[in-house]
mmCIF file of C-alpha atoms in Angstrom:
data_model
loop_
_atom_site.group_PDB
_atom_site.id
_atom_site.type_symbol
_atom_site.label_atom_id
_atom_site.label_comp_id
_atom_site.label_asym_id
_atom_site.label_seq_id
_atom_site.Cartn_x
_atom_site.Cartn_y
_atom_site.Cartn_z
ATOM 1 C CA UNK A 1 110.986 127.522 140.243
ATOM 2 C CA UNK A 2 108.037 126.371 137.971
ATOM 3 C CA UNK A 3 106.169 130.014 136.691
ATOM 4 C CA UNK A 4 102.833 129.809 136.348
ATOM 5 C CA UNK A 5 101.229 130.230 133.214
ATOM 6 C CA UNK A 6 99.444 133.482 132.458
ATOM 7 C CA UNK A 7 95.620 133.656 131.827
ATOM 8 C CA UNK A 8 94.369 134.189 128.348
ATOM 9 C CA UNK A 9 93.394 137.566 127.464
ATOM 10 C CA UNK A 10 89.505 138.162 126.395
ATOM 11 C CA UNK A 11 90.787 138.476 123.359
ATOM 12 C CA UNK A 12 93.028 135.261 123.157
ATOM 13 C CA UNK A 13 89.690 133.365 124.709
ATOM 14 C CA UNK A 14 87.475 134.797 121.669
ATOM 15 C CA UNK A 15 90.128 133.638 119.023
ATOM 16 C CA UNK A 16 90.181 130.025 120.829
ATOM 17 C CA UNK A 17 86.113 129.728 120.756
ATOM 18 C CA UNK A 18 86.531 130.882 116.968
ATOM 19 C CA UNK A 19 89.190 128.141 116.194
ATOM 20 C CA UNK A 20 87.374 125.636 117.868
ATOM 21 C CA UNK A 21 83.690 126.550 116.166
ATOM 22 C CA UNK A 22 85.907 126.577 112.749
ATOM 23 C CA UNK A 23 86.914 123.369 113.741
ATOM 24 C CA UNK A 24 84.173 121.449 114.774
ATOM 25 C CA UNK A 25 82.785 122.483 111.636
ATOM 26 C CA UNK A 26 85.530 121.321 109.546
ATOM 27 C CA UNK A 27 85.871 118.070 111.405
ATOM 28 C CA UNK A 28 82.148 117.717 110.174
ATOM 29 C CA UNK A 29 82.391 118.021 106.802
ATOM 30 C CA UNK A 30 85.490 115.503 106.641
ATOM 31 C CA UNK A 31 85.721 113.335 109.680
ATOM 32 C CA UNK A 32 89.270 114.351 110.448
ATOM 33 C CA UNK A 33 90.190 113.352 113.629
ATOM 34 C CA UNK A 34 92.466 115.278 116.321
ATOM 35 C CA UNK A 35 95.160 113.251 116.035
ATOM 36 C CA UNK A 36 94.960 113.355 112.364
ATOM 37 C CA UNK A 37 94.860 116.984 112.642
ATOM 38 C CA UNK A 38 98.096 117.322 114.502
ATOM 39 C CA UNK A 39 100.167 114.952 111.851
ATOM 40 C CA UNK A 40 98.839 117.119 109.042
ATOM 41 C CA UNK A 41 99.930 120.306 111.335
ATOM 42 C CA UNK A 42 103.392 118.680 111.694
ATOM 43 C CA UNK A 43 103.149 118.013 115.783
ATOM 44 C CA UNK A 44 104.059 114.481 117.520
ATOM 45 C CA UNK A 45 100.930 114.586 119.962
ATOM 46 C CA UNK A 46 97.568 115.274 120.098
ATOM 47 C CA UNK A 47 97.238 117.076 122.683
ATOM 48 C CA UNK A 48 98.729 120.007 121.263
ATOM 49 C CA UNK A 49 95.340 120.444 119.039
ATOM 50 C CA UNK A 50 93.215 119.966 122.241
ATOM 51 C CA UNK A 51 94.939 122.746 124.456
ATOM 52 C CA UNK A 52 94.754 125.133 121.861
ATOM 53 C CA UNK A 53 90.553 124.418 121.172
ATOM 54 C CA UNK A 54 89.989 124.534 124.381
ATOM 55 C CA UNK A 55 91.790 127.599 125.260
ATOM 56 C CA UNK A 56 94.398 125.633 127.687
ATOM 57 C CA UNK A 57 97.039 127.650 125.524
ATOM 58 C CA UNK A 58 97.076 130.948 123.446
ATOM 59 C CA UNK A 59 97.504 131.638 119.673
ATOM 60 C CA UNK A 60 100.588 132.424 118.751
ATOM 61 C CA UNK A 61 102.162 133.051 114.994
ATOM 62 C CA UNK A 62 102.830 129.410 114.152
ATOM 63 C CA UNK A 63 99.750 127.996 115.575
ATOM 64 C CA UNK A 64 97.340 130.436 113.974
ATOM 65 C CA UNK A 65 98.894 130.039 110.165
ATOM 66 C CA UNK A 66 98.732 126.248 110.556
ATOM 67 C CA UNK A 67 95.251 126.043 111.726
ATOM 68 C CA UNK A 68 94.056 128.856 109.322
ATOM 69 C CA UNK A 69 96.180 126.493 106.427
ATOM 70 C CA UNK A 70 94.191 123.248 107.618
ATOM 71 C CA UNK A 71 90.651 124.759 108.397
ATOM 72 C CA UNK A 72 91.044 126.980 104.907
ATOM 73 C CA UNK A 73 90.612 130.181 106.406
ATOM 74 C CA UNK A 74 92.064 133.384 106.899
ATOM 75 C CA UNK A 75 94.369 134.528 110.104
ATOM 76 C CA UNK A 76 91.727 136.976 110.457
ATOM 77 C CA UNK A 77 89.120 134.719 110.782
ATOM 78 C CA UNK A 78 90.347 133.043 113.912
ATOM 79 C CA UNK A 79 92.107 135.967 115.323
ATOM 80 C CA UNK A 80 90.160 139.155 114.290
ATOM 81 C CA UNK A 81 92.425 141.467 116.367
ATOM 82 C CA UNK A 82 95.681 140.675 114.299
ATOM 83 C CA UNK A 83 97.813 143.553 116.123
ATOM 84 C CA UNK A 84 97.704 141.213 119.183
ATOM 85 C CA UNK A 85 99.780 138.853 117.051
ATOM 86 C CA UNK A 86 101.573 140.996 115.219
ATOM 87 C CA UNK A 87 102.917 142.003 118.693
ATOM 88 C CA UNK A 88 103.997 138.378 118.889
ATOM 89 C CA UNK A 89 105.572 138.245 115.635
ATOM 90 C CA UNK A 90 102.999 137.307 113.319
ATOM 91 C CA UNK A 91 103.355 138.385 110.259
ATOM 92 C CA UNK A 92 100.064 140.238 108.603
ATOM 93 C CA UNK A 93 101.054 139.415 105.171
ATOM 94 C CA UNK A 94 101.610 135.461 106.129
ATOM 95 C CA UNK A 95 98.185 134.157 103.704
ATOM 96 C CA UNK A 96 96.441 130.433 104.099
ATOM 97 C CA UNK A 97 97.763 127.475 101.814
ATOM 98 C CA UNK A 98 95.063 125.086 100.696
ATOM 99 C CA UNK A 99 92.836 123.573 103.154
ATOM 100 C CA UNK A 100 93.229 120.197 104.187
ATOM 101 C CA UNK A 101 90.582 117.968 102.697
ATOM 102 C CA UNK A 102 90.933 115.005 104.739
ATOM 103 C CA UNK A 103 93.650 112.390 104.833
ATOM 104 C CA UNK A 104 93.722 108.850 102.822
ATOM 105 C CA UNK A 105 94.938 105.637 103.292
ATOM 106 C CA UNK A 106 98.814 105.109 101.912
ATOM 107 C CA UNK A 107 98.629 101.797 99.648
ATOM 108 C CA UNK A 108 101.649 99.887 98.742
ATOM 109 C CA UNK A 109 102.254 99.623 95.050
ATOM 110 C CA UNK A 110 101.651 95.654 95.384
ATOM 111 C CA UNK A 111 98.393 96.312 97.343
ATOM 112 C CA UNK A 112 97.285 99.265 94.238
ATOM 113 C CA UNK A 113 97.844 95.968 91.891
ATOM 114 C CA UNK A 114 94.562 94.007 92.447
ATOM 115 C CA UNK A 115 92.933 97.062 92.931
ATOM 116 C CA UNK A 116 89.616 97.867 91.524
ATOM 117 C CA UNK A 117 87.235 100.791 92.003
ATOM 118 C CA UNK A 118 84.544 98.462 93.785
ATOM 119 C CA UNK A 119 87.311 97.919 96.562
ATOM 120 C CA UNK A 120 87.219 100.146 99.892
ATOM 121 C CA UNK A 121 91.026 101.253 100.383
ATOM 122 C CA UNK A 122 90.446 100.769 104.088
ATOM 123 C CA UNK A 123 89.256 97.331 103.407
ATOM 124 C CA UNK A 124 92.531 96.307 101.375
ATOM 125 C CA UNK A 125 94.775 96.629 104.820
ATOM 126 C CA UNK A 126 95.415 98.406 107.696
ATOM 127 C CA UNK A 127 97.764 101.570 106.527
ATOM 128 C CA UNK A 128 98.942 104.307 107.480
ATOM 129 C CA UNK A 129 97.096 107.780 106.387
ATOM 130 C CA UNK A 130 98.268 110.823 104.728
ATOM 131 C CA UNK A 131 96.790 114.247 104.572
ATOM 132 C CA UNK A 132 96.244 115.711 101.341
ATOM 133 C CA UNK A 133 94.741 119.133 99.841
ATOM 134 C CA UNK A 134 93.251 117.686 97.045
ATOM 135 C CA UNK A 135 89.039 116.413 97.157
ATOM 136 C CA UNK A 136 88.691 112.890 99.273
ATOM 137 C CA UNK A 137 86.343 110.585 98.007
ATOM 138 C CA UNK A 138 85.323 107.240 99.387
ATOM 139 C CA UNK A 139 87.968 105.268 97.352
ATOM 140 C CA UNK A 140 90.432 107.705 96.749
ATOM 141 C CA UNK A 141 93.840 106.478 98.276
ATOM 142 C CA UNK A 142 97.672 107.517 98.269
ATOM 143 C CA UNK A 143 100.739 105.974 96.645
ATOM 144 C CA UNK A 144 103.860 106.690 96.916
ATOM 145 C CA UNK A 145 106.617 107.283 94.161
ATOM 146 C CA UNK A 146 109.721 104.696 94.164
ATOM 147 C CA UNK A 147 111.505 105.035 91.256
ATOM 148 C CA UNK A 148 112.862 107.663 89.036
ATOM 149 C CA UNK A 149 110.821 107.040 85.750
ATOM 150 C CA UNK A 150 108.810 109.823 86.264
ATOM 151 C CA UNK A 151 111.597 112.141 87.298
ATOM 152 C CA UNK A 152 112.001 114.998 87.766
ATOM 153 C CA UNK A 153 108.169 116.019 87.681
ATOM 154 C CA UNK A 154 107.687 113.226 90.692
ATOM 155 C CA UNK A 155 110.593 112.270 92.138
ATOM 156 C CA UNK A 156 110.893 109.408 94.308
ATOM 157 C CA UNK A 157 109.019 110.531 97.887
ATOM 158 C CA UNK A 158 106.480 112.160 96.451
ATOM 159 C CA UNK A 159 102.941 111.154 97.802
ATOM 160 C CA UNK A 160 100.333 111.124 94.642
ATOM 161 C CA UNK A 161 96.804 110.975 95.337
ATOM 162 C CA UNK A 162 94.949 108.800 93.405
ATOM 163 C CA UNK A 163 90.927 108.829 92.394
ATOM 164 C CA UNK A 164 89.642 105.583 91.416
ATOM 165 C CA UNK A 165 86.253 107.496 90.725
ATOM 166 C CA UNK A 166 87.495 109.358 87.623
ATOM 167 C CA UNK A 167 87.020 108.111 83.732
ATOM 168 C CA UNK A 168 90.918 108.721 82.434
ATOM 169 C CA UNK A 169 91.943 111.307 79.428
ATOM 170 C CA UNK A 170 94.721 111.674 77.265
ATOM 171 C CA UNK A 171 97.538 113.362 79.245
ATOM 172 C CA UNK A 172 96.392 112.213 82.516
ATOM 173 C CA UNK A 173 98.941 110.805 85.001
ATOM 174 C CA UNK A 174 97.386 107.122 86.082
ATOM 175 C CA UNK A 175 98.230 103.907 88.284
ATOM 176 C CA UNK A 176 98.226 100.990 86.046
ATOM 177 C CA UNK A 177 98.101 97.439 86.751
ATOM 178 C CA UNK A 178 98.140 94.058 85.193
ATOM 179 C CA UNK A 179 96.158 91.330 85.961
ATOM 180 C CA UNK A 180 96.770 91.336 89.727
ATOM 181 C CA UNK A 181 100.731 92.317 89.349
ATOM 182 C CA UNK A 182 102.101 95.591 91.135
ATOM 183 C CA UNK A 183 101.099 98.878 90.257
ATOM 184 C CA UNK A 184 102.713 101.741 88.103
ATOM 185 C CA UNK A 185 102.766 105.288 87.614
ATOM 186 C CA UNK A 186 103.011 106.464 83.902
ATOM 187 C CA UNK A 187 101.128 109.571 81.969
ATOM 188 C CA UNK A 188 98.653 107.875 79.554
ATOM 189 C CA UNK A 189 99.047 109.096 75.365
ATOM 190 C CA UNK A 190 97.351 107.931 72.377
ATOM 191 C CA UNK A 191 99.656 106.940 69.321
ATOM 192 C CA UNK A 192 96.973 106.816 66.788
ATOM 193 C CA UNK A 193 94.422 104.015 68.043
ATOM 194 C CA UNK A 194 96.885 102.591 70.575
ATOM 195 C CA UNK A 195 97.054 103.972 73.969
ATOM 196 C CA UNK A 196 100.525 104.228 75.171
ATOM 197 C CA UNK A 197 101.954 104.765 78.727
ATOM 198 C CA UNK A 198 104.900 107.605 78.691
ATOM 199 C CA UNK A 199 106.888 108.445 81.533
ATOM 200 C CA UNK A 200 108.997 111.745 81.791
ATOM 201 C CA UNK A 201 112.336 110.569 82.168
ATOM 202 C CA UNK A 202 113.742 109.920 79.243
ATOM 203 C CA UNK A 203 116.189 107.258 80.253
ATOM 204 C CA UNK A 204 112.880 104.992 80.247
ATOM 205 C CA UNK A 205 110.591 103.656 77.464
ATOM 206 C CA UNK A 206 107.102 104.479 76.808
ATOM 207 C CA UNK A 207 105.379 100.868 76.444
ATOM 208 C CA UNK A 208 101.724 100.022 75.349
ATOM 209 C CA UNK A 209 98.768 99.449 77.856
ATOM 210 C CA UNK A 210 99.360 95.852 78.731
ATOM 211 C CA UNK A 211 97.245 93.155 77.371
ATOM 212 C CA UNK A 212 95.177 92.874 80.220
ATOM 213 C CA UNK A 213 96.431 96.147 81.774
ATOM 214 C CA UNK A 214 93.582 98.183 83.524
ATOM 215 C CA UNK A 215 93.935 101.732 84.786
ATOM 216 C CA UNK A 216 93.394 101.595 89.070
ATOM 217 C CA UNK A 217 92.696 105.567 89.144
ATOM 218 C CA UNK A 218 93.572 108.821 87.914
ATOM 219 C CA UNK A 219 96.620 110.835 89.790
ATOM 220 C CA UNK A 220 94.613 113.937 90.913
ATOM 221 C CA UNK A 221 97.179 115.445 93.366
ATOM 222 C CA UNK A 222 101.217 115.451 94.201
ATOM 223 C CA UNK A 223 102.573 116.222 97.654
ATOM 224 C CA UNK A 224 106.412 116.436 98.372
ATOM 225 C CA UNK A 225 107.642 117.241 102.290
ATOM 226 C CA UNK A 226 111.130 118.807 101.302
ATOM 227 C CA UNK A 227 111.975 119.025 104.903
#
């Protein structure tokens, strides 16, 4: 026998039209999508995001900390009357991560090669998209880490975000490429007049810029899924 699903209380409606006017503002200011918004909350389908803006669904614990984690916001702020979820099993002391800034396009390290900062990472192919925390720019793209050289600060799997829009400094992780060859991660060091690309494990050397080396972008962010 199919039960049918309760009605929302008042105060399980008011939390839904807060979520949803945090939302549409947040969708404003970066474009995400819904279905973008449900990878970066860690569900399969859309619809998920929909029934719960719309009030199809209530707030529970999980829901409410991932939304209030994407939109950058308190629990509070969606769901005022936190004893309601407490009830539930939410946990008051449960605080927001870092909002969600948008989500970038994941490059291959032979598409990061020919690069440049002109390019439009859209433009360079279709790929997929990642979600990030850090600032999104127009150009600012994802890579993601291969090989152990810059173990075990970035192991490989970890998604760095890359700004093409930044003017480089000593100590700065970068994407370097040369000529229109693949792509590669090191931190950039002076040795004297000579700049030098390091990276952290030690089992590898640090080299000179290339020749005709150029620097694609500065590494502004590093995101690891452990599970």
């Amino acid at each position: 026998m199919v039960t049918a699903r309760r009605p929302l209380t008042a105060e399980q409606v008011e939390a839904a039209e807060r979520l949803r006017g945090l939302w549409d503002k947040h969708r404003r200011a970066t474009g995400m999508s819904q279905e973008q918004a449900a990878l970066a909350l860690g569900w399969s389908q859309q619809s998920a995001v929909s029934q719960y803006l719309n009030g199809k669904i209530p707030l529970n614990i999980e829901a409410t900390a991932k939304f209030a984690r994407l939109l950058g916001v308190t629990v509070a702020d969606i769901f005022p009357s936190a004893g309601k979820l407490v009830t539930e099993g939410l946990d008051q002391n449960v605080s927001a991560g870092p909002a969600i800034r948008g989500t970038v396009p994941l490059l291959s390290w032979v598409q990061a090669g020919p690069f440049t900062s002109a390019d439009d990472p859209c433009d360079v192919a279709e790929c997929d998209r990642v979600a990030t925390t850090a600032p999104v720019r127009q150009r600012t793209f994802a890579l993601r880490v291969e090989n152990t050289s810059m173990s075990p600060d970035f192991p490989p799997g970890t998604v760095l975000i890359v700004e093409p829009d930044l003017d480089p400094r000593v100590g700065d992780y970068v994407i370097v490429a040369n000529g229109a060859a693949e792509a590669t991660f090191k931190q950039l060091v002076r040795d004297g007049d000579d700049w030098m690309l390091r990276p952290i494990n030690p089992q590898f050397p640090v080299k000179p810029m290339p020749e005709h080396g150029r620097i694609v972008g500065v590494v502004v962010a590093a995101e690891r899924k452990l599970r």
